[in-house]
Coordinates of C-alpha atoms in Angstrom, one line a residue:
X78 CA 0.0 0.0 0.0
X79 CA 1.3 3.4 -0.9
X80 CA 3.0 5.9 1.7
X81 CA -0.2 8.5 1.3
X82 CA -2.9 5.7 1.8
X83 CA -0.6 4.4 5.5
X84 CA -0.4 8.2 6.3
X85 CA -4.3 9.0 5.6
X86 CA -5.4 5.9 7.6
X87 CA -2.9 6.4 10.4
X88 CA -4.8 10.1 11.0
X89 CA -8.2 8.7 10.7
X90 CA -7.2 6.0 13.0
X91 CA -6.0 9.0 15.5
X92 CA -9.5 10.7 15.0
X93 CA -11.2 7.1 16.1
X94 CA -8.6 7.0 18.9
X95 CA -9.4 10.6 20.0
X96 CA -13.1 10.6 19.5
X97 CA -13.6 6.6 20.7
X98 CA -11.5 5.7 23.5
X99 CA -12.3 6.6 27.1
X100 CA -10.5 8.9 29.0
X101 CA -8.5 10.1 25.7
X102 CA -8.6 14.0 25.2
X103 CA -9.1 15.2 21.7
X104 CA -5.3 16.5 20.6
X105 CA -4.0 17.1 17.0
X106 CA -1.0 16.5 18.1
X107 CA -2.4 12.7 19.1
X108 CA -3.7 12.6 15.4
X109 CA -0.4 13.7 14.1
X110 CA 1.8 11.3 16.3
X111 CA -1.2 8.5 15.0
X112 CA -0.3 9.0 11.5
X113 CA 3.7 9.4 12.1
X114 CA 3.4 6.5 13.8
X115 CA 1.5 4.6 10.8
X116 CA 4.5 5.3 8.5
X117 CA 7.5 3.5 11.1
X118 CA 6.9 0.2 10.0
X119 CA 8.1 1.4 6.2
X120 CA 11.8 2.1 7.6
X121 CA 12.5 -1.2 6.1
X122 CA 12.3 0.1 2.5
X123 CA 14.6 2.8 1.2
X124 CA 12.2 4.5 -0.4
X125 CA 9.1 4.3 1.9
X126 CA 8.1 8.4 3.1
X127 CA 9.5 8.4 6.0
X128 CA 12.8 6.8 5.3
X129 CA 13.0 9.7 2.9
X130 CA 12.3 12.3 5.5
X131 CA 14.5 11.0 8.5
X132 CA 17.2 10.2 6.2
X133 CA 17.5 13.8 5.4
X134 CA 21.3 13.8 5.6
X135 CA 22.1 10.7 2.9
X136 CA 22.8 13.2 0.0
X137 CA 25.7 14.4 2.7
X138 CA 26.9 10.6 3.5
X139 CA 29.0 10.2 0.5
X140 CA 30.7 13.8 0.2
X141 CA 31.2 12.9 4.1
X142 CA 33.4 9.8 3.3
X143 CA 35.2 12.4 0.6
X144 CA 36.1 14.4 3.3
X145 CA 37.2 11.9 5.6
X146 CA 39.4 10.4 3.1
X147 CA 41.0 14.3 2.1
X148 CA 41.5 14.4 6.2
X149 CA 43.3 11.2 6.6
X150 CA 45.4 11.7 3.2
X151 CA 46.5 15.2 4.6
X152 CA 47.2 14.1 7.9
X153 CA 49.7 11.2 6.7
X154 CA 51.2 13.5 4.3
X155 CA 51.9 16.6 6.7
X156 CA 52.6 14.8 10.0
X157 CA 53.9 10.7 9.7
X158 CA 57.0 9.9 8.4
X159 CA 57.5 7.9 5.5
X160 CA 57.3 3.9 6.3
X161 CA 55.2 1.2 6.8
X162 CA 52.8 4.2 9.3
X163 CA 52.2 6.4 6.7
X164 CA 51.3 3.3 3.7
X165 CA 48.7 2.0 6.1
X166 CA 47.4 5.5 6.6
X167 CA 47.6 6.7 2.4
X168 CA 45.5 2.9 2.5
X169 CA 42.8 4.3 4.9
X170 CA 42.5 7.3 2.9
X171 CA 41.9 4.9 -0.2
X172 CA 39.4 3.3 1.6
X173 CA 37.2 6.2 2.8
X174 CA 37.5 7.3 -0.7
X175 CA 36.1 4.0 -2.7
X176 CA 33.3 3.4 -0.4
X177 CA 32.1 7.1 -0.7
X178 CA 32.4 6.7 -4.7
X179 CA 31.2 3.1 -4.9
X180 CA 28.0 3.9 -2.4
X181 CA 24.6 3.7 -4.0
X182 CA 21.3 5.7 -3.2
X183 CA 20.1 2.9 -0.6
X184 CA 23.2 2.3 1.1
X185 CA 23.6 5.8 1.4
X186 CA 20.3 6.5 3.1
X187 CA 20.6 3.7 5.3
X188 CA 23.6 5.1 6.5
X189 CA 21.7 8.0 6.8
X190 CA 19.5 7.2 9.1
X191 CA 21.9 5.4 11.2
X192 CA 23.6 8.3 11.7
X193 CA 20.0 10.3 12.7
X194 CA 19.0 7.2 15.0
X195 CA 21.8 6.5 17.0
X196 CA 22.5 10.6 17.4
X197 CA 18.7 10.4 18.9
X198 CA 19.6 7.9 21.1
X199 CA 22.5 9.8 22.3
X200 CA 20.5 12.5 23.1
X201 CA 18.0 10.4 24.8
X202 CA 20.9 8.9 26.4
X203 CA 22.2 12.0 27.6
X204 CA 18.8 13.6 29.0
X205 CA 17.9 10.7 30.7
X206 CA 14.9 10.1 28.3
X207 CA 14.6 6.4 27.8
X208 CA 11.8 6.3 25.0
X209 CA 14.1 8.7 23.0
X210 CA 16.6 6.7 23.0
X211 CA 14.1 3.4 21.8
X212 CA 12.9 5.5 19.4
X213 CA 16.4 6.8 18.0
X214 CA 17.4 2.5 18.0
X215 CA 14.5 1.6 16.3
X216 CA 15.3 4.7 13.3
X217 CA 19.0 3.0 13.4
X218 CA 18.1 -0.4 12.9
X219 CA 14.7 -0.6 11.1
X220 CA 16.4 0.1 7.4
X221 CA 19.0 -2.7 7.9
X222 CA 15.9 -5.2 7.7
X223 CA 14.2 -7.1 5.1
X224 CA 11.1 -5.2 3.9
X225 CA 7.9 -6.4 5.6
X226 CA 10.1 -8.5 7.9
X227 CA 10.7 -7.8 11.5
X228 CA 9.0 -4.4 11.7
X229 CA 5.8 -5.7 10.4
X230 CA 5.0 -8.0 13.6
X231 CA 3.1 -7.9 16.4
X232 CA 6.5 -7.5 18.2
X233 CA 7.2 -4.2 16.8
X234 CA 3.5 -2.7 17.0
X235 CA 4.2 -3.5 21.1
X236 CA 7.5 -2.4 21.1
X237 CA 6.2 1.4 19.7
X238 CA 3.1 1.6 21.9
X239 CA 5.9 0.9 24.7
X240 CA 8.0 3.8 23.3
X241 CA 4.2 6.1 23.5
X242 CA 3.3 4.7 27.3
X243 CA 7.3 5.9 28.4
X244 CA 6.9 9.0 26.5
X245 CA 3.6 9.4 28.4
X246 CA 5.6 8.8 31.3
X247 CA 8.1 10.9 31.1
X248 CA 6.4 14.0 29.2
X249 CA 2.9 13.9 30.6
X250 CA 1.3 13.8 27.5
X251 CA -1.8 11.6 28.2
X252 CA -2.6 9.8 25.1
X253 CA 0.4 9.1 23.6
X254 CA 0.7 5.1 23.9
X255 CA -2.4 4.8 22.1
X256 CA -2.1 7.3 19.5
X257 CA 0.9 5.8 18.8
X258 CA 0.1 2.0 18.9
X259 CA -2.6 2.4 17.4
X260 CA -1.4 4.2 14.2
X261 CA 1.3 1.5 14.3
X262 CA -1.1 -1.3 13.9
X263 CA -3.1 0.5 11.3
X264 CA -0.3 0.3 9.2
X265 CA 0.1 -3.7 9.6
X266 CA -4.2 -4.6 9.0
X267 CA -3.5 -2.1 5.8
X268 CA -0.8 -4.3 4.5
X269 CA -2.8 -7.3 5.3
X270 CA -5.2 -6.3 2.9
X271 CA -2.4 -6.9 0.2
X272 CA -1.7 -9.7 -1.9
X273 CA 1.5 -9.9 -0.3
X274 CA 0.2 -9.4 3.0
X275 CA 1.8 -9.4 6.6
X276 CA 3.7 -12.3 8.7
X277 CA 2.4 -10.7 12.1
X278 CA 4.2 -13.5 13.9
X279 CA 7.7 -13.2 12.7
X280 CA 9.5 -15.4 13.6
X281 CA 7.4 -17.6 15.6
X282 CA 5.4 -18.2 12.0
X283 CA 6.1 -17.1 8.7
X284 CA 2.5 -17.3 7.6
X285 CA 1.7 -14.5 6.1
X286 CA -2.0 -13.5 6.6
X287 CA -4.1 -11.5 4.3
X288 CA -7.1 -10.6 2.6
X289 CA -5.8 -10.2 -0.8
X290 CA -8.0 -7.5 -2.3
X291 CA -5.3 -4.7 -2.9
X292 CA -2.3 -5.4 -6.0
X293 CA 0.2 -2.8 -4.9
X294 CA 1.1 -0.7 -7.2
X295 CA -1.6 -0.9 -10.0
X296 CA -4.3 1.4 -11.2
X297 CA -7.1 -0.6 -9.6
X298 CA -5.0 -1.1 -6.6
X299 CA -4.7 2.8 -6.2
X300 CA -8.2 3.1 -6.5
X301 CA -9.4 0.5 -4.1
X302 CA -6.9 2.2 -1.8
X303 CA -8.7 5.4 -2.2
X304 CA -12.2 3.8 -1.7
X305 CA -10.9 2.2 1.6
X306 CA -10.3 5.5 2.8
X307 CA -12.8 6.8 2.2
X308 CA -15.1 4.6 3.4
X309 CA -12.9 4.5 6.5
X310 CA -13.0 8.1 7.5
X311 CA -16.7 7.9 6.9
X312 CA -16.9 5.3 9.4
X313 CA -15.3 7.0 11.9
X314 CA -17.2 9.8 11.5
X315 CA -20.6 8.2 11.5
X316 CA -18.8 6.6 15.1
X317 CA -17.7 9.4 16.6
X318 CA -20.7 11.8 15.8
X319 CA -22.6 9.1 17.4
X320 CA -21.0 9.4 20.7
X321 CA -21.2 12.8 21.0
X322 CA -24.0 14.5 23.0
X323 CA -25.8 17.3 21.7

């Protein structure tokens, strides 16, 4: 399912969540953190919306490994002494260079968004913000997996709602394990409507299960997407307009 359908039903889901649950105030910011939230399990694939976003940095990675390499070469040249030292260093500086030259568009945004995730966790680290830093290891390490794989389970839809209930913790902001659980988990039932659908279970079970009624990536697929939101958000509405009291 494309990025716009995950992010449309992620902020409809965070309207159901503010209008439906008990004891959840009405917040945009809930809605927005609902359909954030409904785009995290696409850090798998290099070219999912939010990998884009977060991975602002990766047309930076390769003229970074340039630099390194001009660093190292003019270090050897100006300060070590010729001999076996200074080869190994010139060698270094080789090295920085090829891999910044031979580096493609994927490996450079995974790199990327390394680079933003672990310097989150180091600020979480450093402010004593626990959830941050989950959150920062999770943007790290989500791109290094197989697409649909490990951050389409169950697993990972508890492991974010845990990242919500500390940040709720820590922050005060009432809501926020459920806004952001639930826009997690809308993103998994969406792909479950695929053809390809999801393997919730990974890797207790690598059945995938699905209701096969979208084919990603084709005109009637796009359309049935749009329909499904549609009809979604009319739902919700219809829900929440019934529990209001007038």
């Amino acid at each position: 399912m494309r990025g716009s359908s995950h992010l449309a039903i992620g902020l409809i889901t965070g309207v159901a969540v503010a209008g439906l649950l008990p004891g959840v105030p009405f917040s945009p910011f809930g809605i927005a953190l609902a359909g954030f939230s409904s785009l995290a399990p696409d850090l798998d694939h290099p070219g999912s919306r939010l990998s884009k976003r977060l991975g602002f940095a990766q047309n930076y990675v390769r003229w970074a490994f340039a630099a390194g390499a001009l660093c190292i070469a003019a270090y050897t040249y100006f300060t070590l002494p010729p001999g076996r030292e200074q080869r190994m260093s010139y060698t270094a500086a080789l090295a920085f260079g090829l891999i910044g030259l031979g580096m493609q568009g994927g490996s450079a945004r995974k790199l990327a968004l390394l680079f933003t995730g672990a310097s989150t966790a180091v600020v979480g680290l450093y402010f004593g913000f626990l959830w941050l830093s989950l959150l920062g290891a999770f943007v790290a390490l989500a791109p290094f997996t197989s697409h649909r794989s490990w951050t389409h389970t169950l697993w990972a839809t508890a492991f974010w709602t845990y990242v919500g209930y500390l940040a709720n913790q820590s922050l005060g902001w009432h809501g926020v394990a459920q806004f952001a659980g639930a826009g997690y988990a809308s993103h998994l039932v969406a792909d479950s409507l695929t053809k390809q659908g999801v393997r919730w279970f990974l890797p207790l079970s690598d059945i995938s299960l699905k209701i096969p009624l979208i084919a990603t990536g084709s005109t009637s697929g796009n359309l049935l997407e749009v329909g499904i939101c549609i009809g979604y958000a009319l739902l919700i509405l219809a829900l929440v307009v019934g529990q209001m009291h007038f």
